[in-house]
Amino acid sequence: QQVTVTITDDDAEPSLSVNDPSVTEGDSGTKNLSFTVTLSAASGKTVTADYATSNGTAIAGTDYTSATGTLTFNPGETSKTVSLTVNGDDVTESDETLLLTLTNPVNASISDAEAAGTITNDDADPEISINDMTAAEGNSGTSTMTFTASLDHASAFTVSVNYTTADNTAVFGSDYVSLSGILTFSPGETTKTISVTVNGDINYEPDESFYINLSSPVNSTIADSRGIATITNDDAAPSVTLSVDDTSIVE
């Protein structure tokens, strides 16, 4: 006589959870951001769950490559990895996040359905520099000397810096028009210009110079704080004619 004995399973279904990873983005190329999905205990059954990414502050297609799929845990397996491609850049920005969400579990429950992956910024504040300029003064009226202030790389933040002109051998009011103000770089912008008015004359004189000084940067540092403007003389030296008269005297 045969007897059937039933062994009743008294173990609850395992639960799924996913961790919150991070990766430094890098300046170029790509890196992997890897999520680990874990079963709380091994199962004798095949366990599956769907996953999908979504934007946080990171944007799919720009900051990372989106992904969807199904994870399959064979009997006895307790962890699976979802790897996402992260794009490097050289833009100064805040750390960015993206989300991985688990849905539709089979033979398991979900204890932690959503994870945040962090793309860590590794770019320092941009550096500002300003170029030197040289131009002929002209014989009359005015001309313009245009300086370019440049960031060495773009920023996701608004960058600003103060500027002001200062005399060297050129004198404001007679040789050029003094100027001061604030340059503002909107996010993504890397160049701004400063135009200074130079007065022409017909005086023969040495080349003259003045400065544009940068100060008080915001969301940036200054690599080259001074632009030198050289006003070149374009007037010929005056010609000199010497003559001597004949003369006589009674001895």
Coordinates of C-alpha atoms in Angstrom, one line a residue:
Q1 CA 0.0 0.0 0.0
Q2 CA 1.4 3.4 -1.0
V3 CA 1.0 6.5 1.0
T4 CA 1.3 10.0 -0.5
V5 CA 3.1 12.4 1.8
T6 CA 2.7 16.1 1.0
I7 CA 5.4 18.5 2.2
T8 CA 3.8 21.9 2.5
D9 CA 6.0 24.8 1.7
D10 CA 5.9 27.3 4.5
D11 CA 8.3 29.8 3.1
A12 CA 7.0 33.1 1.9
E13 CA 7.9 34.3 -1.6
P14 CA 11.2 36.2 -1.7
S15 CA 11.1 39.9 -2.2
L16 CA 13.0 42.0 -4.7
S17 CA 14.9 45.1 -4.0
V18 CA 17.3 47.4 -6.0
N19 CA 20.2 49.5 -4.7
D20 CA 21.1 53.1 -5.4
P21 CA 24.4 53.3 -7.3
S22 CA 26.5 56.2 -8.4
V23 CA 29.3 56.8 -11.0
T24 CA 31.6 59.7 -11.9
E25 CA 30.6 60.8 -15.4
G26 CA 34.1 61.4 -16.9
D27 CA 35.0 64.1 -19.4
S28 CA 34.4 62.0 -22.6
G29 CA 33.3 58.6 -23.8
T30 CA 31.0 56.5 -21.7
K31 CA 30.9 54.6 -18.4
N32 CA 28.5 52.1 -16.8
L33 CA 26.1 52.8 -14.0
S34 CA 25.2 49.4 -12.6
F35 CA 22.1 48.6 -10.5
T36 CA 22.0 45.4 -8.5
V37 CA 18.6 43.8 -8.1
T38 CA 18.5 41.3 -5.2
L39 CA 16.2 38.5 -4.0
S40 CA 15.8 38.4 -0.2
A41 CA 16.2 34.6 -0.4
A42 CA 16.8 31.9 -2.9
S43 CA 13.8 30.4 -4.6
G44 CA 13.1 27.0 -6.1
K45 CA 11.0 28.7 -8.7
T46 CA 12.0 30.9 -11.6
V47 CA 11.5 34.6 -10.6
T48 CA 11.0 37.4 -13.1
A49 CA 10.5 41.1 -12.9
D50 CA 10.3 43.9 -15.5
Y51 CA 12.5 47.0 -15.2
A52 CA 12.5 50.4 -16.9
T53 CA 14.5 53.6 -16.5
S54 CA 13.1 57.2 -16.3
N55 CA 14.5 60.7 -16.0
G56 CA 15.3 62.4 -12.7
T57 CA 17.5 65.4 -13.3
A58 CA 19.5 63.4 -15.8
I59 CA 18.1 63.3 -19.4
A60 CA 17.9 60.1 -21.5
G61 CA 19.8 60.5 -24.8
T62 CA 22.0 63.3 -23.4
D63 CA 23.2 62.1 -20.0
Y64 CA 22.5 58.4 -20.3
T65 CA 21.0 55.7 -22.5
S66 CA 17.5 54.5 -21.4
A67 CA 16.8 50.8 -21.0
T68 CA 13.9 48.5 -20.4
G69 CA 13.7 44.7 -20.0
T70 CA 12.9 41.6 -17.9
L71 CA 15.2 40.1 -15.3
T72 CA 15.1 36.4 -14.8
F73 CA 16.3 34.6 -11.7
N74 CA 16.8 30.9 -12.2
P75 CA 16.1 28.7 -9.2
G76 CA 18.8 29.4 -6.6
E77 CA 19.9 32.8 -8.1
T78 CA 19.6 35.8 -5.8
S79 CA 21.1 38.8 -7.7
K80 CA 21.0 40.3 -11.2
T81 CA 22.7 43.5 -12.6
V82 CA 21.2 46.2 -14.8
S83 CA 24.0 48.2 -16.5
L84 CA 23.2 51.6 -18.1
T85 CA 25.5 53.6 -20.3
V86 CA 26.4 57.1 -19.0
N87 CA 27.8 59.8 -21.3
G88 CA 30.8 61.8 -20.2
D89 CA 31.1 65.6 -20.7
D90 CA 33.2 68.5 -19.6
V91 CA 30.4 70.8 -18.5
T92 CA 30.3 72.0 -14.9
E93 CA 27.0 71.0 -13.5
S94 CA 25.2 69.6 -10.5
D95 CA 25.1 65.8 -9.8
E96 CA 22.3 64.3 -11.8
T97 CA 19.9 61.4 -11.1
L98 CA 18.0 58.8 -13.0
L99 CA 15.5 56.2 -11.8
L100 CA 15.2 52.4 -12.3
T101 CA 11.7 51.0 -11.5
L102 CA 10.8 47.3 -11.0
T103 CA 7.3 46.1 -11.9
N104 CA 5.3 42.9 -12.6
P105 CA 7.1 40.4 -10.3
V106 CA 6.4 36.7 -10.8
N107 CA 7.0 34.3 -7.9
A108 CA 8.2 37.2 -5.8
S109 CA 7.1 40.4 -4.2
I110 CA 8.8 43.8 -4.4
S111 CA 10.0 45.4 -1.3
D112 CA 11.9 48.3 -2.9
A113 CA 10.6 49.1 -6.4
E114 CA 12.5 52.2 -7.3
A115 CA 16.2 53.1 -7.2
A116 CA 18.0 56.4 -7.9
G117 CA 21.2 56.3 -9.8
T118 CA 23.5 59.3 -9.4
I119 CA 25.8 60.6 -12.1
T120 CA 28.5 62.6 -10.1
N121 CA 29.9 65.7 -11.7
D122 CA 33.7 65.7 -11.9
D123 CA 34.2 69.1 -13.6
A124 CA 35.6 72.1 -11.7
D125 CA 34.3 75.6 -12.2
P126 CA 35.4 77.0 -15.5
E127 CA 38.4 79.4 -15.7
I128 CA 38.0 82.9 -17.3
S129 CA 40.7 84.6 -19.4
I130 CA 40.8 87.7 -21.5
N131 CA 42.9 88.4 -24.6
D132 CA 45.2 91.3 -25.5
M133 CA 44.4 93.7 -28.3
T134 CA 46.4 95.9 -30.6
A135 CA 45.0 98.6 -33.0
A136 CA 46.0 101.8 -34.7
E137 CA 44.4 104.9 -33.2
G138 CA 43.4 106.7 -36.4
N139 CA 43.8 110.3 -37.2
S140 CA 40.3 111.5 -36.2
G141 CA 37.0 110.4 -34.8
T142 CA 36.9 107.1 -32.8
S143 CA 37.5 103.4 -33.4
T144 CA 36.6 100.3 -31.3
M145 CA 38.8 97.8 -29.7
T146 CA 37.0 94.6 -28.9
F147 CA 38.2 92.2 -26.3
T148 CA 37.0 88.6 -25.8
A149 CA 36.6 87.0 -22.4
S150 CA 36.5 83.2 -22.6
L151 CA 35.6 80.3 -20.4
D152 CA 37.8 77.2 -20.8
H153 CA 34.7 75.0 -20.7
A154 CA 31.0 75.4 -20.5
S155 CA 29.0 75.5 -17.3
A156 CA 25.4 74.6 -16.5
F157 CA 25.4 77.5 -14.1
T158 CA 25.3 81.3 -14.8
V159 CA 28.8 82.6 -14.7
S160 CA 29.6 86.3 -14.1
V161 CA 32.7 88.5 -13.7
N162 CA 33.3 92.2 -13.2
Y163 CA 35.5 94.3 -15.6
T164 CA 36.9 97.8 -15.6
T165 CA 39.5 99.7 -17.7
A166 CA 42.6 101.2 -16.2
D167 CA 45.3 103.6 -17.5
N168 CA 48.8 102.5 -18.3
T169 CA 50.5 105.0 -20.6
A170 CA 47.2 105.8 -22.3
V171 CA 44.9 108.2 -20.4
F172 CA 41.2 107.8 -20.3
G173 CA 39.3 110.7 -21.6
S174 CA 41.9 111.7 -24.1
D175 CA 43.1 108.4 -25.5
Y176 CA 40.2 106.1 -24.8
V177 CA 36.8 106.0 -23.1
S178 CA 36.8 104.3 -19.7
L179 CA 34.4 101.5 -19.2
S180 CA 33.2 99.1 -16.4
G181 CA 30.5 96.6 -16.0
I182 CA 29.6 92.9 -15.5
L183 CA 29.9 90.1 -18.0
T184 CA 27.2 87.4 -17.7
F185 CA 27.6 84.0 -19.3
S186 CA 24.3 82.2 -19.6
P187 CA 24.5 78.3 -19.1
G188 CA 26.4 76.9 -22.1
E189 CA 27.9 80.2 -23.2
T190 CA 31.8 80.3 -23.3
T191 CA 32.6 83.8 -24.8
K192 CA 31.6 87.4 -24.2
T193 CA 33.0 90.6 -25.8
I194 CA 33.9 94.0 -24.3
S195 CA 34.2 97.0 -26.8
V196 CA 36.2 100.0 -25.8
T197 CA 36.2 103.3 -27.7
V198 CA 39.6 104.7 -28.8
N199 CA 40.1 108.4 -29.7
G200 CA 42.0 109.2 -32.9
D201 CA 44.6 112.0 -33.2
I202 CA 47.3 113.4 -35.4
N203 CA 50.0 113.6 -32.8
Y204 CA 53.2 111.8 -33.3
E205 CA 53.8 109.9 -30.1
P206 CA 54.9 106.5 -28.7
D207 CA 52.5 103.6 -28.7
E208 CA 50.2 103.7 -25.7
S209 CA 48.4 101.1 -23.6
F210 CA 45.6 100.6 -21.1
Y211 CA 44.2 97.6 -19.3
I212 CA 40.9 95.8 -18.8
N213 CA 40.9 94.1 -15.4
L214 CA 38.6 91.2 -14.4
S215 CA 37.5 90.6 -10.8
S216 CA 34.9 89.1 -8.6
P217 CA 34.1 85.9 -10.5
V218 CA 30.9 84.0 -9.7
N219 CA 30.7 80.2 -10.4
S220 CA 34.2 80.4 -12.0
T221 CA 37.8 81.3 -11.3
I222 CA 40.1 83.7 -13.2
A223 CA 43.1 82.3 -15.1
D224 CA 44.1 85.6 -16.8
S225 CA 42.7 88.7 -15.1
R226 CA 44.2 91.4 -17.3
G227 CA 43.8 92.3 -21.0
I228 CA 46.4 94.7 -22.4
A229 CA 45.2 97.1 -25.1
T230 CA 48.0 98.7 -27.2
I231 CA 47.1 101.8 -29.2
T232 CA 49.8 102.0 -31.9
N233 CA 50.9 105.4 -33.3
D234 CA 50.1 105.8 -37.0
D235 CA 51.3 109.4 -37.4
A236 CA 54.6 110.1 -39.1
A237 CA 57.4 112.0 -37.4
P238 CA 57.3 115.7 -38.2
S239 CA 59.9 116.7 -40.8
V240 CA 62.5 119.3 -39.8
T241 CA 64.1 121.7 -42.3
L242 CA 67.3 123.4 -41.2
S243 CA 68.6 126.6 -42.9
V244 CA 71.4 129.1 -42.3
D245 CA 71.5 132.7 -43.4
D246 CA 74.6 134.5 -44.8
T247 CA 75.7 137.4 -42.6
S248 CA 78.5 139.9 -42.4
I249 CA 80.0 142.2 -39.8
V250 CA 82.5 145.1 -40.0
E251 CA 85.6 143.9 -38.2

